[in-house]
Amino acid sequence: MKGDIVFDGYRPGVIGQIIDLHMQYYTPHWNFGLQFEAGLARDMGAFFPRFDAKRDFFVAAYDSTGNLAGAIALDGIDLATSGAHLQWFITSDAMRGRGLGRELMKRADTFLSENGYDKVWLTTFAGLDAARKLYEDFGFRLTVEEASDPWSGTVGLQRFERG
């Protein structure tokens, strides 16, 4: 992975590209569709216009051809009440297993540490074993598990927290 990835912030088109990466993975593997895609669009559409670099974090990774290889975000808007929300963590199929996910998590973790954020959370679901191991490697622990989910109605919901 080293040397062939460029890390950057927002670029025009990146919101759609992040949604596309999510759909490329979650549709064939988990049958996610319209509900999930619309939720991503709605949530990112709210986040990016109010993005504040002093409070929030976003990084996108681009491969040597300029294609989006991965992304991660931290939303700090509810920091005082529930902590920072880790969201939209994804890597392309081509980058999976090559260390990009760990590098994105490291960059988010550095932002959290540099800003003194001791509480952070994320939502996911059972079956994403590599992601779960990565979250646990960064100090997250499973705190809530529910049968219903906001994405497809079939996978359940897990909440992981740190701090």
PDB file of C-alpha atoms in Angstrom:
ATOM      1  CA  MET A   1       0.000   0.000   0.000  1.00  0.00           C
ATOM      2  CA  LYS A   2       2.783   2.447   0.826  1.00  0.00           C
ATOM      3  CA  GLY A   3       3.520   5.028  -1.822  1.00  0.00           C
ATOM      4  CA  ASP A   4       0.507   4.345  -3.974  1.00  0.00           C
ATOM      5  CA  ILE A   5      -2.078   6.105  -1.797  1.00  0.00           C
ATOM      6  CA  VAL A   6      -2.734   9.841  -1.505  1.00  0.00           C
ATOM      7  CA  PHE A   7      -4.694  11.060   1.528  1.00  0.00           C
ATOM      8  CA  ASP A   8      -6.832  14.150   1.134  1.00  0.00           C
ATOM      9  CA  GLY A   9      -9.926  15.866   2.487  1.00  0.00           C
ATOM     10  CA  TYR A  10     -13.091  16.687   0.625  1.00  0.00           C
ATOM     11  CA  ARG A  11     -12.905  16.706  -3.182  1.00  0.00           C
ATOM     12  CA  PRO A  12     -15.900  17.328  -5.447  1.00  0.00           C
ATOM     13  CA  GLY A  13     -17.636  14.020  -6.108  1.00  0.00           C
ATOM     14  CA  VAL A  14     -16.271  12.220  -3.043  1.00  0.00           C
ATOM     15  CA  ILE A  15     -19.682  11.927  -1.354  1.00  0.00           C
ATOM     16  CA  GLY A  16     -21.071   9.981  -4.300  1.00  0.00           C
ATOM     17  CA  GLN A  17     -17.890   7.914  -4.496  1.00  0.00           C
ATOM     18  CA  ILE A  18     -18.144   6.953  -0.799  1.00  0.00           C
ATOM     19  CA  ILE A  19     -21.747   5.931  -1.303  1.00  0.00           C
ATOM     20  CA  ASP A  20     -20.696   3.916  -4.351  1.00  0.00           C
ATOM     21  CA  LEU A  21     -17.989   2.058  -2.390  1.00  0.00           C
ATOM     22  CA  HIS A  22     -20.529   1.222   0.310  1.00  0.00           C
ATOM     23  CA  MET A  23     -23.052  -0.035  -2.226  1.00  0.00           C
ATOM     24  CA  GLN A  24     -20.417  -2.072  -4.122  1.00  0.00           C
ATOM     25  CA  TYR A  25     -19.671  -3.950  -0.911  1.00  0.00           C
ATOM     26  CA  TYR A  26     -22.951  -4.072   1.003  1.00  0.00           C
ATOM     27  CA  THR A  27     -25.345  -4.834  -1.865  1.00  0.00           C
ATOM     28  CA  PRO A  28     -23.868  -8.155  -3.041  1.00  0.00           C
ATOM     29  CA  HIS A  29     -22.781  -9.311   0.426  1.00  0.00           C
ATOM     30  CA  TRP A  30     -25.688  -8.117   2.572  1.00  0.00           C
ATOM     31  CA  ASN A  31     -28.457  -7.184   0.119  1.00  0.00           C
ATOM     32  CA  PHE A  32     -28.483  -3.517   1.169  1.00  0.00           C
ATOM     33  CA  GLY A  33     -30.411  -1.287  -1.200  1.00  0.00           C
ATOM     34  CA  LEU A  34     -32.417   1.905  -1.369  1.00  0.00           C
ATOM     35  CA  GLN A  35     -32.923   2.391   2.377  1.00  0.00           C
ATOM     36  CA  PHE A  36     -29.188   2.138   3.070  1.00  0.00           C
ATOM     37  CA  GLU A  37     -28.111   4.257   0.111  1.00  0.00           C
ATOM     38  CA  ALA A  38     -30.652   7.000   0.883  1.00  0.00           C
ATOM     39  CA  GLY A  39     -29.550   7.011   4.522  1.00  0.00           C
ATOM     40  CA  LEU A  40     -25.917   7.456   3.517  1.00  0.00           C
ATOM     41  CA  ALA A  41     -26.836  10.308   1.179  1.00  0.00           C
ATOM     42  CA  ARG A  42     -29.000  11.996   3.824  1.00  0.00           C
ATOM     43  CA  ASP A  43     -26.412  11.702   6.595  1.00  0.00           C
ATOM     44  CA  MET A  44     -23.461  12.794   4.460  1.00  0.00           C
ATOM     45  CA  GLY A  45     -25.578  15.598   3.018  1.00  0.00           C
ATOM     46  CA  ALA A  46     -26.062  16.896   6.559  1.00  0.00           C
ATOM     47  CA  PHE A  47     -22.450  16.371   7.680  1.00  0.00           C
ATOM     48  CA  PHE A  48     -20.377  17.933   4.922  1.00  0.00           C
ATOM     49  CA  PRO A  49     -22.058  21.377   4.741  1.00  0.00           C
ATOM     50  CA  ARG A  50     -21.573  21.850   8.505  1.00  0.00           C
ATOM     51  CA  PHE A  51     -18.112  20.270   8.613  1.00  0.00           C
ATOM     52  CA  ASP A  52     -15.816  22.089  11.047  1.00  0.00           C
ATOM     53  CA  ALA A  53     -12.154  21.005  10.914  1.00  0.00           C
ATOM     54  CA  LYS A  54     -11.706  21.978  14.587  1.00  0.00           C
ATOM     55  CA  ARG A  55     -14.438  19.540  15.626  1.00  0.00           C
ATOM     56  CA  ASP A  56     -14.850  17.007  12.809  1.00  0.00           C
ATOM     57  CA  PHE A  57     -12.494  14.778  10.847  1.00  0.00           C
ATOM     58  CA  PHE A  58     -12.627  13.441   7.326  1.00  0.00           C
ATOM     59  CA  VAL A  59      -9.996  11.797   5.175  1.00  0.00           C
ATOM     60  CA  ALA A  60     -10.265  10.103   1.801  1.00  0.00           C
ATOM     61  CA  ALA A  61      -7.628   7.824   0.321  1.00  0.00           C
ATOM     62  CA  TYR A  62      -7.022   7.799  -3.430  1.00  0.00           C
ATOM     63  CA  ASP A  63      -5.109   5.156  -5.365  1.00  0.00           C
ATOM     64  CA  SER A  64      -2.429   5.880  -7.976  1.00  0.00           C
ATOM     65  CA  THR A  65      -5.084   6.292 -10.683  1.00  0.00           C
ATOM     66  CA  GLY A  66      -7.039   8.841  -8.631  1.00  0.00           C
ATOM     67  CA  ASN A  67      -9.889   6.488  -7.720  1.00  0.00           C
ATOM     68  CA  LEU A  68     -11.292   6.526  -4.217  1.00  0.00           C
ATOM     69  CA  ALA A  69      -9.705   3.668  -2.273  1.00  0.00           C
ATOM     70  CA  GLY A  70     -11.229   4.388   1.136  1.00  0.00           C
ATOM     71  CA  ALA A  71     -12.572   6.952   3.562  1.00  0.00           C
ATOM     72  CA  ILE A  72     -13.375   7.587   7.215  1.00  0.00           C
ATOM     73  CA  ALA A  73     -15.091  10.401   9.130  1.00  0.00           C
ATOM     74  CA  LEU A  74     -15.609  11.538  12.703  1.00  0.00           C
ATOM     75  CA  ASP A  75     -18.598  13.731  13.472  1.00  0.00           C
ATOM     76  CA  GLY A  76     -18.044  15.759  16.628  1.00  0.00           C
ATOM     77  CA  ILE A  77     -21.312  17.704  16.644  1.00  0.00           C
ATOM     78  CA  ASP A  78     -22.670  15.736  19.643  1.00  0.00           C
ATOM     79  CA  LEU A  79     -19.327  15.485  21.406  1.00  0.00           C
ATOM     80  CA  ALA A  80     -20.613  16.902  24.701  1.00  0.00           C
ATOM     81  CA  THR A  81     -23.462  14.402  24.985  1.00  0.00           C
ATOM     82  CA  SER A  82     -22.586  11.176  23.180  1.00  0.00           C
ATOM     83  CA  GLY A  83     -19.024  11.631  21.920  1.00  0.00           C
ATOM     84  CA  ALA A  84     -17.599  11.651  18.416  1.00  0.00           C
ATOM     85  CA  HIS A  85     -19.346   9.421  15.882  1.00  0.00           C
ATOM     86  CA  LEU A  86     -17.084   7.365  13.613  1.00  0.00           C
ATOM     87  CA  GLN A  87     -18.822   6.938  10.257  1.00  0.00           C
ATOM     88  CA  TRP A  88     -18.483   5.965   6.605  1.00  0.00           C
ATOM     89  CA  PHE A  89     -15.402   3.841   7.179  1.00  0.00           C
ATOM     90  CA  ILE A  90     -14.905   1.890   3.963  1.00  0.00           C
ATOM     91  CA  THR A  91     -12.175   0.621   1.669  1.00  0.00           C
ATOM     92  CA  SER A  92     -12.484  -0.507  -1.928  1.00  0.00           C
ATOM     93  CA  ASP A  93     -12.452  -4.215  -2.710  1.00  0.00           C
ATOM     94  CA  ALA A  94      -8.997  -3.781  -4.276  1.00  0.00           C
ATOM     95  CA  MET A  95      -7.583  -2.304  -1.054  1.00  0.00           C
ATOM     96  CA  ARG A  96      -9.192  -4.681   1.434  1.00  0.00           C
ATOM     97  CA  GLY A  97      -6.576  -6.630   3.389  1.00  0.00           C
ATOM     98  CA  ARG A  98      -3.694  -4.334   2.385  1.00  0.00           C
ATOM     99  CA  GLY A  99      -3.547  -2.161   5.512  1.00  0.00           C
ATOM    100  CA  LEU A 100      -5.508   0.840   4.270  1.00  0.00           C
ATOM    101  CA  GLY A 101      -8.294   0.352   6.817  1.00  0.00           C
ATOM    102  CA  ARG A 102      -5.758   0.303   9.655  1.00  0.00           C
ATOM    103  CA  GLU A 103      -4.106   3.459   8.280  1.00  0.00           C
ATOM    104  CA  LEU A 104      -7.457   5.260   8.074  1.00  0.00           C
ATOM    105  CA  MET A 105      -8.256   4.209  11.653  1.00  0.00           C
ATOM    106  CA  LYS A 106      -4.807   5.440  12.772  1.00  0.00           C
ATOM    107  CA  ARG A 107      -5.445   8.837  11.227  1.00  0.00           C
ATOM    108  CA  ALA A 108      -8.847   9.096  12.909  1.00  0.00           C
ATOM    109  CA  ASP A 109      -7.321   7.944  16.197  1.00  0.00           C
ATOM    110  CA  THR A 110      -4.609  10.613  15.923  1.00  0.00           C
ATOM    111  CA  PHE A 111      -7.285  13.287  15.445  1.00  0.00           C
ATOM    112  CA  LEU A 112      -9.159  11.999  18.507  1.00  0.00           C
ATOM    113  CA  SER A 113      -5.990  12.026  20.622  1.00  0.00           C
ATOM    114  CA  GLU A 114      -4.809  15.439  19.443  1.00  0.00           C
ATOM    115  CA  ASN A 115      -8.207  16.936  20.277  1.00  0.00           C
ATOM    116  CA  GLY A 116      -8.630  15.203  23.630  1.00  0.00           C
ATOM    117  CA  TYR A 117     -11.724  13.286  22.540  1.00  0.00           C
ATOM    118  CA  ASP A 118     -12.058  10.431  25.008  1.00  0.00           C
ATOM    119  CA  LYS A 119     -15.462   9.156  23.894  1.00  0.00           C
ATOM    120  CA  VAL A 120     -16.187   7.827  20.414  1.00  0.00           C
ATOM    121  CA  TRP A 121     -18.777   5.400  19.052  1.00  0.00           C
ATOM    122  CA  LEU A 122     -19.842   3.672  15.866  1.00  0.00           C
ATOM    123  CA  THR A 123     -22.622   1.421  14.630  1.00  0.00           C
ATOM    124  CA  THR A 124     -22.154  -1.721  12.598  1.00  0.00           C
ATOM    125  CA  PHE A 125     -23.514  -5.264  12.486  1.00  0.00           C
ATOM    126  CA  ALA A 126     -22.394  -8.829  13.180  1.00  0.00           C
ATOM    127  CA  GLY A 127     -20.529 -10.619  10.412  1.00  0.00           C
ATOM    128  CA  LEU A 128     -18.003  -7.918   9.576  1.00  0.00           C
ATOM    129  CA  ASP A 129     -15.255  -9.791  11.400  1.00  0.00           C
ATOM    130  CA  ALA A 130     -12.197  -7.997   9.985  1.00  0.00           C
ATOM    131  CA  ALA A 131     -13.729  -4.603  10.780  1.00  0.00           C
ATOM    132  CA  ARG A 132     -14.679  -5.739  14.282  1.00  0.00           C
ATOM    133  CA  LYS A 133     -11.118  -6.901  14.967  1.00  0.00           C
ATOM    134  CA  LEU A 134      -9.815  -3.545  13.777  1.00  0.00           C
ATOM    135  CA  TYR A 135     -12.269  -1.665  16.004  1.00  0.00           C
ATOM    136  CA  GLU A 136     -11.249  -3.800  18.976  1.00  0.00           C
ATOM    137  CA  ASP A 137      -7.550  -3.225  18.175  1.00  0.00           C
ATOM    138  CA  PHE A 138      -8.283   0.497  18.549  1.00  0.00           C
ATOM    139  CA  GLY A 139      -9.979   0.041  21.926  1.00  0.00           C
ATOM    140  CA  PHE A 140     -13.641  -0.174  20.939  1.00  0.00           C
ATOM    141  CA  ARG A 141     -15.912  -2.597  22.730  1.00  0.00           C
ATOM    142  CA  LEU A 142     -19.373  -3.879  21.891  1.00  0.00           C
ATOM    143  CA  THR A 143     -21.921  -2.138  24.147  1.00  0.00           C
ATOM    144  CA  VAL A 144     -25.304  -2.722  22.470  1.00  0.00           C
ATOM    145  CA  GLU A 145     -26.678  -5.392  20.171  1.00  0.00           C
ATOM    146  CA  GLU A 146     -30.205  -5.256  18.734  1.00  0.00           C
ATOM    147  CA  ALA A 147     -32.158  -7.470  16.357  1.00  0.00           C
ATOM    148  CA  SER A 148     -33.516  -4.596  14.243  1.00  0.00           C
ATOM    149  CA  ASP A 149     -31.336  -2.336  12.133  1.00  0.00           C
ATOM    150  CA  PRO A 150     -31.650   0.983  10.287  1.00  0.00           C
ATOM    151  CA  TRP A 151     -30.063  -0.263   7.054  1.00  0.00           C
ATOM    152  CA  SER A 152     -31.813  -3.273   5.579  1.00  0.00           C
ATOM    153  CA  GLY A 153     -33.963  -4.830   8.265  1.00  0.00           C
ATOM    154  CA  THR A 154     -32.054  -8.114   8.193  1.00  0.00           C
ATOM    155  CA  VAL A 155     -28.647  -7.766   9.870  1.00  0.00           C
ATOM    156  CA  GLY A 156     -29.244  -6.355  13.350  1.00  0.00           C
ATOM    157  CA  LEU A 157     -27.317  -3.498  14.871  1.00  0.00           C
ATOM    158  CA  GLN A 158     -24.208  -3.323  17.014  1.00  0.00           C
ATOM    159  CA  ARG A 159     -22.879  -0.264  18.807  1.00  0.00           C
ATOM    160  CA  PHE A 160     -19.217  -0.102  19.696  1.00  0.00           C
ATOM    161  CA  GLU A 161     -17.829   2.528  22.064  1.00  0.00           C
ATOM    162  CA  ARG A 162     -14.457   3.651  23.307  1.00  0.00           C
ATOM    163  CA  GLY A 163     -13.832   5.829  26.315  1.00  0.00           C
TER     164      GLY A 163
END
